[in-house]
Amino acid sequence: MTARTLHPAPSAPSAAPPASPDARPSARPRQIRWLLRLHRPALYSWAALVLVLAAGLLWLGGPLTDAAAEGWRQFSACGMAEACAYDQPAILRYRDFYLYATIAVLAVPFLVAAWAGTMLTGRELETGTAGLAWTQSVTPARWLAARLLVPAALVTAGTGLLAGLHHYVWSAGRGRIDTAKSWYDSSTFFANGPVPVALALTGLAVGALAGLLWRRSLPALITSVAATGGVFVALHRALPYLWPTVHRVSSLKLDTPAGVGLSAHSGVVTSSGEQLPQPWCGSSVSPQCRAVYEKLDAVGYFRDYHPFSHHWPLQLTATAVVLALGALLTLAAFRVLRARTGAVRGMKTAA
């Protein structure tokens, strides 16, 4: 009988140890990747818009400004000559492109609000994409946070770049181009600092809130754009009162009250110190206007205004006010989401 050598049976491969919870990628990076993939067309469109506008602003602040400044130098050198050759097309070209660039920068908050109301929240709720995400171990609050934080970073970077370049364009033409806009021109002021960034972030919050309230794209679009326009108009009206003004009294012999800048109030001052609205008559050198002022007992003009030194205080104060409003709207969006999702979960539990 032949002895057989017994070999131990090969042991089964041991099961791999379970992955630790720490090794699993967090939900937030997955949310960011999914968000960027879902809104890839909007991301590409935003990048293209920023790059095109940035290139246009650099061209406007460089060659176009230099050509327009040279045209004005030629015009000034003409003096009183009847026949004068100067580069008028360059002057007109600068004026037109400056207007277009300013409108484009100011339109960014409205575009952000429209996109946020339609594509960011409204469409995802309308099509059920948001509900699907909430079933994939993603809480509604984390879902909304990802949809606000990522666009907010991209909007801040892009809008900040455009606003900075617009200020560069305006600074390049200041003192060189006779028809350059003043710093207190409404459109120029709002495009010339951090205010467009704050308006764009507030537009993002407005759009997200509108999408959560309507749960449909078209109503959210209309509401977002209208609400952003309302914020812009309210800020325009409140701007002169966001910072203490300079009070100046001048002679009635002038055509208008003295003081160049952003005006808050103006009128005439009586001998008793009372301030009355401006009758808009003109200089007291005119007999008709002198009679009007004597009837009012006016002894001088007054104007409460902001000089150029108030440009940055007004910019920063306006930015802070708009950002505070945006923060309140963001909080409201989370409250609305919590109320909506809480009610839905309560109904499912009862069922």
Coordinates of N, CA, C and O in Angstrom, one line a residue, residues 141-276:
A141 N -29.8 70.4 2.5 CA -28.9 71.6 2.8 C -27.6 71.5 2.2 O -27.1 72.5 1.7
R142 N -27.0 70.3 2.1 CA -25.7 70.1 1.5 C -25.8 70.3 -0.1 O -24.9 70.9 -0.7
W143 N -26.9 69.9 -0.6 CA -27.2 70.1 -2.0 C -27.3 71.5 -2.4 O -26.6 72.0 -3.3
L144 N -28.0 72.3 -1.6 CA -28.1 73.8 -1.8 C -26.7 74.5 -1.6 O -26.4 75.4 -2.3
A145 N -26.0 74.1 -0.5 CA -24.7 74.7 -0.2 C -23.8 74.5 -1.4 O -23.1 75.5 -1.8
A146 N -23.7 73.3 -2.0 CA -22.8 73.1 -3.1 C -23.2 74.0 -4.3 O -22.4 74.5 -5.0
R147 N -24.5 74.1 -4.5 CA -25.0 74.9 -5.6 C -24.9 76.4 -5.4 O -25.1 77.2 -6.4
L148 N -24.5 76.9 -4.3 CA -24.3 78.3 -4.0 C -22.8 78.6 -3.9 O -22.3 79.6 -4.4
L149 N -22.0 77.7 -3.3 CA -20.6 78.0 -3.0 C -19.8 77.9 -4.3 O -19.0 78.8 -4.6
V150 N -20.0 76.9 -5.1 CA -19.2 76.8 -6.3 C -19.5 77.9 -7.3 O -18.6 78.6 -7.8
P151 N -20.7 78.2 -7.7 CA -21.0 79.4 -8.5 C -20.6 80.7 -7.9 O -20.1 81.6 -8.6
A152 N -20.7 80.8 -6.6 CA -20.3 82.1 -5.9 C -18.8 82.3 -6.1 O -18.4 83.5 -6.4
A153 N -18.0 81.3 -6.0 CA -16.5 81.5 -6.3 C -16.2 81.9 -7.7 O -15.4 82.8 -8.0
L154 N -16.9 81.2 -8.7 CA -16.7 81.5 -10.1 C -17.2 82.9 -10.4 O -16.6 83.7 -11.2
V155 N -18.3 83.3 -9.9 CA -18.9 84.6 -10.1 C -18.1 85.7 -9.5 O -17.8 86.7 -10.2
T156 N -17.5 85.5 -8.3 CA -16.7 86.5 -7.7 C -15.4 86.7 -8.5 O -15.0 87.9 -8.7
A157 N -14.8 85.6 -8.9 CA -13.6 85.8 -9.7 C -13.8 86.5 -11.0 O -13.1 87.4 -11.4
G158 N -14.8 86.0 -11.8 CA -15.1 86.6 -13.1 C -15.6 88.0 -13.0 O -15.0 88.9 -13.7
T159 N -16.5 88.3 -12.2 CA -17.1 89.7 -12.1 C -16.0 90.6 -11.5 O -15.9 91.8 -11.9
G160 N -15.3 90.2 -10.5 CA -14.2 91.0 -10.0 C -13.2 91.4 -11.0 O -12.7 92.5 -11.0
L161 N -12.8 90.4 -11.9 CA -11.9 90.8 -13.0 C -12.5 91.8 -13.9 O -11.8 92.8 -14.3
L162 N -13.7 91.7 -14.3 CA -14.3 92.6 -15.2 C -14.5 94.0 -14.6 O -14.2 95.0 -15.3
A163 N -14.9 94.1 -13.3 CA -15.0 95.4 -12.7 C -13.6 96.0 -12.5 O -13.5 97.3 -12.7
G164 N -12.6 95.3 -12.2 CA -11.3 95.8 -12.1 C -10.8 96.4 -13.4 O -10.2 97.4 -13.5
L165 N -11.0 95.6 -14.5 CA -10.6 96.1 -15.8 C -11.4 97.3 -16.3 O -10.9 98.2 -16.9
H166 N -12.7 97.4 -15.9 CA -13.5 98.6 -16.2 C -12.9 99.8 -15.5 O -12.8 100.9 -16.1
H167 N -12.5 99.7 -14.2 CA -11.9 100.8 -13.5 C -10.6 101.2 -14.2 O -10.2 102.4 -14.2
Y168 N -9.8 100.2 -14.7 CA -8.6 100.5 -15.4 C -8.9 101.3 -16.7 O -8.2 102.3 -17.0
V169 N -10.0 100.9 -17.4 CA -10.3 101.7 -18.6 C -10.7 103.1 -18.3 O -10.2 104.1 -18.9
W170 N -11.5 103.3 -17.2 CA -11.9 104.6 -16.8 C -10.7 105.5 -16.4 O -10.6 106.6 -16.8
S171 N -9.8 104.9 -15.6 CA -8.6 105.6 -15.1 C -7.7 106.0 -16.3 O -7.1 107.1 -16.3
A172 N -7.6 105.1 -17.3 CA -6.8 105.4 -18.4 C -7.3 106.6 -19.2 O -6.4 107.3 -19.8
G173 N -8.6 106.8 -19.3 CA -9.1 108.0 -20.0 C -9.3 109.2 -19.2 O -9.5 110.3 -19.8
R174 N -9.2 109.1 -17.9 CA -9.4 110.3 -17.1 C -8.4 111.4 -17.3 O -7.2 111.1 -17.2
G175 N -8.8 112.6 -17.6 CA -7.9 113.7 -17.8 C -7.3 113.7 -19.2 O -6.6 114.7 -19.5
R176 N -7.5 112.7 -20.0 CA -7.0 112.7 -21.4 C -8.1 112.8 -22.4 O -7.8 113.2 -23.5
I177 N -9.3 112.4 -22.1 CA -10.4 112.4 -23.0 C -11.5 113.4 -22.5 O -12.0 113.2 -21.4
D178 N -11.8 114.4 -23.2 CA -12.6 115.5 -22.7 C -14.1 115.0 -22.4 O -14.7 115.5 -21.6
T179 N -14.5 114.0 -23.2 CA -15.9 113.5 -23.0 C -15.9 112.2 -22.1 O -16.9 111.5 -22.1
A180 N -14.8 111.9 -21.4 CA -14.8 110.8 -20.5 C -15.9 111.0 -19.4 O -16.1 112.1 -18.9
K181 N -16.5 109.9 -19.0 CA -17.5 109.9 -18.0 C -16.9 110.3 -16.6 O -15.8 109.9 -16.3
S182 N -17.7 111.1 -15.9 CA -17.2 111.5 -14.5 C -17.4 110.3 -13.6 O -18.1 109.3 -13.9
W183 N -16.7 110.3 -12.5 CA -16.7 109.2 -11.6 C -18.1 109.0 -11.0 O -18.5 107.9 -10.6
Y184 N -18.9 110.0 -10.9 CA -20.2 109.9 -10.3 C -21.3 109.7 -11.3 O -22.5 109.6 -10.9
D185 N -20.9 109.5 -12.5 CA -21.9 109.1 -13.5 C -22.5 107.7 -13.0 O -21.7 106.8 -12.7
S186 N -23.8 107.6 -13.1 CA -24.4 106.4 -12.4 C -23.9 105.1 -13.0 O -23.4 104.2 -12.2
S187 N -23.9 104.9 -14.3 CA -23.4 103.6 -14.8 C -21.9 103.4 -14.6 O -21.5 102.3 -14.2
T188 N -21.1 104.5 -14.7 CA -19.7 104.3 -14.5 C -19.4 104.0 -13.0 O -18.6 103.1 -12.7
F189 N -20.1 104.6 -12.1 CA -19.8 104.3 -10.7 C -20.1 102.9 -10.3 O -19.3 102.2 -9.7
F190 N -21.3 102.4 -10.8 CA -21.6 101.0 -10.4 C -20.8 100.0 -11.1 O -20.7 98.8 -10.6
A191 N -20.1 100.3 -12.2 CA -19.3 99.3 -12.9 C -17.8 99.5 -12.5 O -17.0 98.7 -13.0
N192 N -17.5 100.4 -11.6 CA -16.1 100.8 -11.4 C -15.5 100.3 -10.1 O -14.6 100.9 -9.6
G193 N -16.1 99.3 -9.5 CA -15.6 98.9 -8.2 C -16.2 97.5 -7.8 O -16.6 96.8 -8.7
P194 N -16.2 97.2 -6.5 CA -16.7 95.9 -6.1 C -18.2 95.8 -6.1 O -18.7 94.7 -5.8
V195 N -18.9 96.9 -6.4 CA -20.4 96.8 -6.4 C -20.9 95.7 -7.3 O -21.9 95.0 -7.0
P196 N -20.4 95.6 -8.6 CA -21.0 94.6 -9.5 C -20.8 93.2 -8.9 O -21.6 92.3 -9.1
V197 N -19.7 92.9 -8.2 CA -19.5 91.6 -7.6 C -20.6 91.3 -6.5 O -21.2 90.3 -6.5
A198 N -20.8 92.3 -5.7 CA -21.9 92.2 -4.7 C -23.3 92.0 -5.3 O -24.1 91.2 -4.9
L199 N -23.5 92.7 -6.4 CA -24.8 92.6 -7.1 C -24.9 91.2 -7.7 O -26.0 90.6 -7.7
A200 N -23.8 90.7 -8.3 CA -23.9 89.4 -8.9 C -24.1 88.3 -7.9 O -24.9 87.3 -8.1
L201 N -23.5 88.4 -6.7 CA -23.7 87.4 -5.6 C -25.1 87.5 -5.1 O -25.7 86.4 -4.8
T202 N -25.6 88.7 -5.0 CA -27.0 88.8 -4.5 C -27.9 88.3 -5.6 O -29.0 87.7 -5.3
G203 N -27.6 88.5 -6.9 CA -28.4 87.9 -7.9 C -28.4 86.4 -7.9 O -29.4 85.7 -8.2
L204 N -27.3 85.8 -7.5 CA -27.2 84.4 -7.3 C -28.1 83.9 -6.2 O -28.9 82.9 -6.4
A205 N -28.1 84.6 -5.1 CA -29.0 84.3 -4.0 C -30.5 84.5 -4.4 O -31.3 83.7 -4.0
V206 N -30.8 85.6 -5.1 CA -32.1 85.8 -5.5 C -32.6 84.7 -6.4 O -33.8 84.2 -6.3
G207 N -31.8 84.3 -7.4 CA -32.2 83.3 -8.3 C -32.4 81.9 -7.6 O -33.4 81.2 -7.9
A208 N -31.5 81.6 -6.7 CA -31.7 80.3 -6.0 C -33.0 80.3 -5.2 O -33.7 79.3 -5.1
L209 N -33.3 81.5 -4.5 CA -34.5 81.6 -3.7 C -35.8 81.5 -4.6 O -36.7 80.8 -4.3
A210 N -35.7 82.2 -5.7 CA -36.8 82.2 -6.7 C -37.1 80.8 -7.2 O -38.2 80.3 -7.3
G211 N -36.0 80.0 -7.5 CA -36.2 78.7 -8.0 C -36.8 77.8 -7.0 O -37.6 76.9 -7.3
L212 N -36.4 78.0 -5.7 CA -37.0 77.1 -4.6 C -38.4 77.5 -4.4 O -39.2 76.6 -4.0
L213 N -38.8 78.7 -4.5 CA -40.2 79.1 -4.3 C -41.1 78.7 -5.4 O -42.2 78.2 -5.2
W214 N -40.7 78.9 -6.7 CA -41.5 78.6 -7.8 C -41.4 77.1 -8.2 O -42.4 76.5 -8.7
R215 N -40.2 76.5 -8.1 CA -40.0 75.1 -8.6 C -40.3 75.0 -10.1 O -40.5 73.9 -10.6
R216 N -40.2 76.1 -10.8 CA -40.4 76.1 -12.3 C -39.4 77.1 -12.8 O -39.1 78.2 -12.2
S217 N -38.9 76.9 -14.1 CA -37.9 77.7 -14.6 C -38.4 79.1 -15.0 O -37.7 80.1 -14.7
L218 N -39.5 79.1 -15.8 CA -39.9 80.4 -16.4 C -40.3 81.4 -15.3 O -39.8 82.6 -15.3
P219 N -41.1 81.1 -14.3 CA -41.5 82.0 -13.3 C -40.2 82.4 -12.5 O -40.1 83.6 -12.1
A220 N -39.3 81.5 -12.2 CA -38.1 81.8 -11.5 C -37.2 82.8 -12.2 O -36.6 83.7 -11.7
L221 N -37.2 82.6 -13.6 CA -36.4 83.5 -14.4 C -36.9 85.0 -14.3 O -36.2 85.9 -14.1
I222 N -38.2 85.1 -14.5 CA -38.8 86.5 -14.4 C -38.7 87.1 -13.1 O -38.3 88.3 -12.9
T223 N -38.9 86.3 -12.0 CA -38.8 86.8 -10.6 C -37.3 87.2 -10.3 O -37.1 88.3 -9.7
S224 N -36.4 86.4 -10.8 CA -35.0 86.7 -10.5 C -34.5 88.0 -11.1 O -33.9 88.8 -10.5
V225 N -34.8 88.1 -12.4 CA -34.4 89.3 -13.1 C -35.1 90.6 -12.5 O -34.4 91.6 -12.3
A226 N -36.4 90.5 -12.3 CA -37.1 91.6 -11.7 C -36.6 92.0 -10.3 O -36.4 93.2 -10.0
A227 N -36.3 91.0 -9.5 CA -35.9 91.3 -8.1 C -34.5 91.9 -8.2 O -34.2 92.8 -7.4
T228 N -33.6 91.4 -9.0 CA -32.3 92.0 -9.1 C -32.3 93.4 -9.6 O -31.6 94.3 -9.2
G229 N -33.2 93.7 -10.6 CA -33.4 95.1 -11.0 C -33.9 95.9 -9.9 O -33.5 97.1 -9.8
G230 N -34.8 95.4 -9.1 CA -35.3 96.2 -7.9 C -34.2 96.5 -7.0 O -34.1 97.6 -6.4
V231 N -33.3 95.6 -6.7 CA -32.1 95.9 -5.8 C -31.2 96.9 -6.4 O -30.8 97.9 -5.7
F232 N -31.0 96.9 -7.8 CA -30.2 97.9 -8.4 C -30.8 99.3 -8.3 O -30.1 100.2 -8.0
V233 N -32.1 99.4 -8.6 CA -32.8 100.7 -8.5 C -32.8 101.2 -7.1 O -32.5 102.4 -6.8
A234 N -33.0 100.4 -6.1 CA -33.0 100.8 -4.7 C -31.6 101.3 -4.3 O -31.5 102.3 -3.6
L235 N -30.6 100.6 -4.7 CA -29.2 101.0 -4.4 C -28.9 102.3 -5.1 O -28.2 103.2 -4.4
H236 N -29.3 102.5 -6.3 CA -29.1 103.8 -7.0 C -29.7 105.0 -6.2 O -29.1 106.0 -6.1
R237 N -31.0 104.8 -5.7 CA -31.6 105.8 -5.0 C -31.0 106.1 -3.6 O -31.0 107.2 -3.1
A238 N -30.5 105.0 -3.0 CA -30.0 105.2 -1.6 C -28.5 105.6 -1.6 O -28.0 106.0 -0.6
L239 N -27.8 105.5 -2.7 CA -26.4 105.7 -2.8 C -25.9 107.1 -2.2 O -25.0 107.1 -1.4
P240 N -26.6 108.2 -2.5 CA -26.1 109.5 -1.9 C -26.2 109.6 -0.4 O -25.5 110.4 0.2
Y241 N -26.9 108.7 0.2 CA -27.1 108.8 1.6 C -26.4 107.7 2.4 O -26.6 107.5 3.6
L242 N -25.5 107.0 1.8 CA -24.8 105.9 2.4 C -23.5 106.4 3.1 O -22.9 105.6 3.8
W243 N -23.2 107.7 2.9 CA -22.0 108.2 3.5 C -22.2 109.7 3.7 O -22.9 110.4 3.0
P244 N -21.6 110.3 4.8 CA -21.9 111.7 5.1 C -21.4 112.6 4.0 O -20.4 112.4 3.4
T245 N -22.2 113.6 3.6 CA -22.0 114.5 2.5 C -21.2 115.7 3.0 O -21.0 116.0 4.1
V246 N -20.7 116.4 2.0 CA -20.0 117.7 2.2 C -21.0 118.8 1.9 O -21.7 118.8 0.9
H247 N -21.2 119.7 2.9 CA -22.1 120.8 2.7 C -21.4 122.1 2.3 O -20.4 122.5 2.9
R248 N -21.9 122.7 1.2 CA -21.2 123.9 0.6 C -22.2 124.9 0.3 O -23.2 124.6 -0.3
V249 N -21.9 126.2 0.7 CA -22.7 127.3 0.4 C -22.0 128.2 -0.6 O -20.8 128.4 -0.4
S250 N -22.7 128.7 -1.6 CA -22.0 129.5 -2.7 C -22.9 130.7 -3.0 O -24.1 130.8 -2.6
S251 N -22.4 131.6 -3.8 CA -23.1 132.8 -4.2 C -24.2 132.6 -5.2 O -24.1 131.7 -6.1
L252 N -25.2 133.4 -5.1 CA -26.3 133.4 -6.1 C -25.9 133.9 -7.4 O -26.7 133.8 -8.4
K253 N -24.7 134.5 -7.5 CA -24.3 135.0 -8.8 C -23.9 133.9 -9.7 O -23.7 134.1 -10.9
L254 N -23.7 132.7 -9.2 CA -23.4 131.5 -10.0 C -24.7 131.0 -10.7 O -25.8 131.3 -10.2
D255 N -24.5 130.3 -11.8 CA -25.7 129.8 -12.4 C -26.3 128.6 -11.7 O -27.5 128.4 -11.7
T256 N -25.4 127.8 -11.0 CA -25.9 126.7 -10.2 C -25.1 126.6 -8.9 O -24.0 127.2 -8.8
P257 N -25.5 125.9 -8.0 CA -24.8 125.7 -6.7 C -23.4 125.1 -7.0 O -23.2 124.2 -7.9
A258 N -22.4 125.6 -6.3 CA -21.0 125.1 -6.5 C -20.9 123.7 -5.8 O -21.6 123.4 -4.9
G259 N -19.9 123.0 -6.3 CA -19.6 121.7 -5.7 C -19.8 120.6 -6.8 O -20.9 120.3 -7.2
V260 N -18.7 120.0 -7.2 CA -18.8 119.0 -8.3 C -18.7 117.6 -7.6 O -17.7 117.3 -6.9
G261 N -19.6 116.8 -7.9 CA -19.6 115.4 -7.4 C -21.0 114.8 -7.4 O -21.9 115.3 -8.1
L262 N -21.2 113.8 -6.6 CA -22.5 113.1 -6.5 C -23.4 113.9 -5.6 O -23.1 114.0 -4.4
S263 N -24.4 114.5 -6.1 CA -25.3 115.4 -5.3 C -26.4 114.6 -4.6 O -27.0 113.7 -5.1
A264 N -26.6 115.1 -3.3 CA -27.7 114.5 -2.5 C -28.8 115.5 -2.4 O -30.0 115.2 -2.6
H265 N -28.5 116.8 -2.1 CA -29.5 117.8 -2.0 C -28.9 119.1 -2.5 O -27.7 119.3 -2.4
S266 N -29.7 120.0 -3.0 CA -29.3 121.3 -3.4 C -30.5 122.3 -3.3 O -31.6 121.8 -3.4
G267 N -30.2 123.5 -3.2 CA -31.3 124.5 -3.2 C -30.7 125.9 -2.8 O -29.5 126.2 -3.1
V268 N -31.5 126.7 -2.2 CA -31.1 128.0 -1.7 C -31.2 128.2 -0.2 O -32.0 127.5 0.4
V269 N -30.4 129.1 0.3 CA -30.4 129.3 1.8 C -31.0 130.7 2.0 O -30.6 131.7 1.3
T270 N -31.9 130.8 3.0 CA -32.5 132.1 3.3 C -31.6 132.8 4.3 O -30.7 132.3 4.9
S271 N -32.0 134.1 4.6 CA -31.2 134.9 5.6 C -31.3 134.3 7.0 O -30.5 134.5 7.9
S272 N -32.4 133.5 7.3 CA -32.6 132.9 8.6 C -31.9 131.5 8.7 O -32.0 130.9 9.7
G273 N -31.3 131.1 7.6 CA -30.6 129.8 7.6 C -31.5 128.7 7.1 O -31.0 127.5 7.0
E274 N -32.7 128.9 6.7 CA -33.6 127.9 6.2 C -33.2 127.5 4.8 O -32.8 128.3 4.0
Q275 N -33.2 126.2 4.5 CA -32.9 125.6 3.2 C -34.1 125.3 2.4 O -35.0 124.6 2.9
L276 N -34.2 125.9 1.2 CA -35.4 125.7 0.4 C -35.0 125.0 -0.9 O -33.8 125.1 -1.3

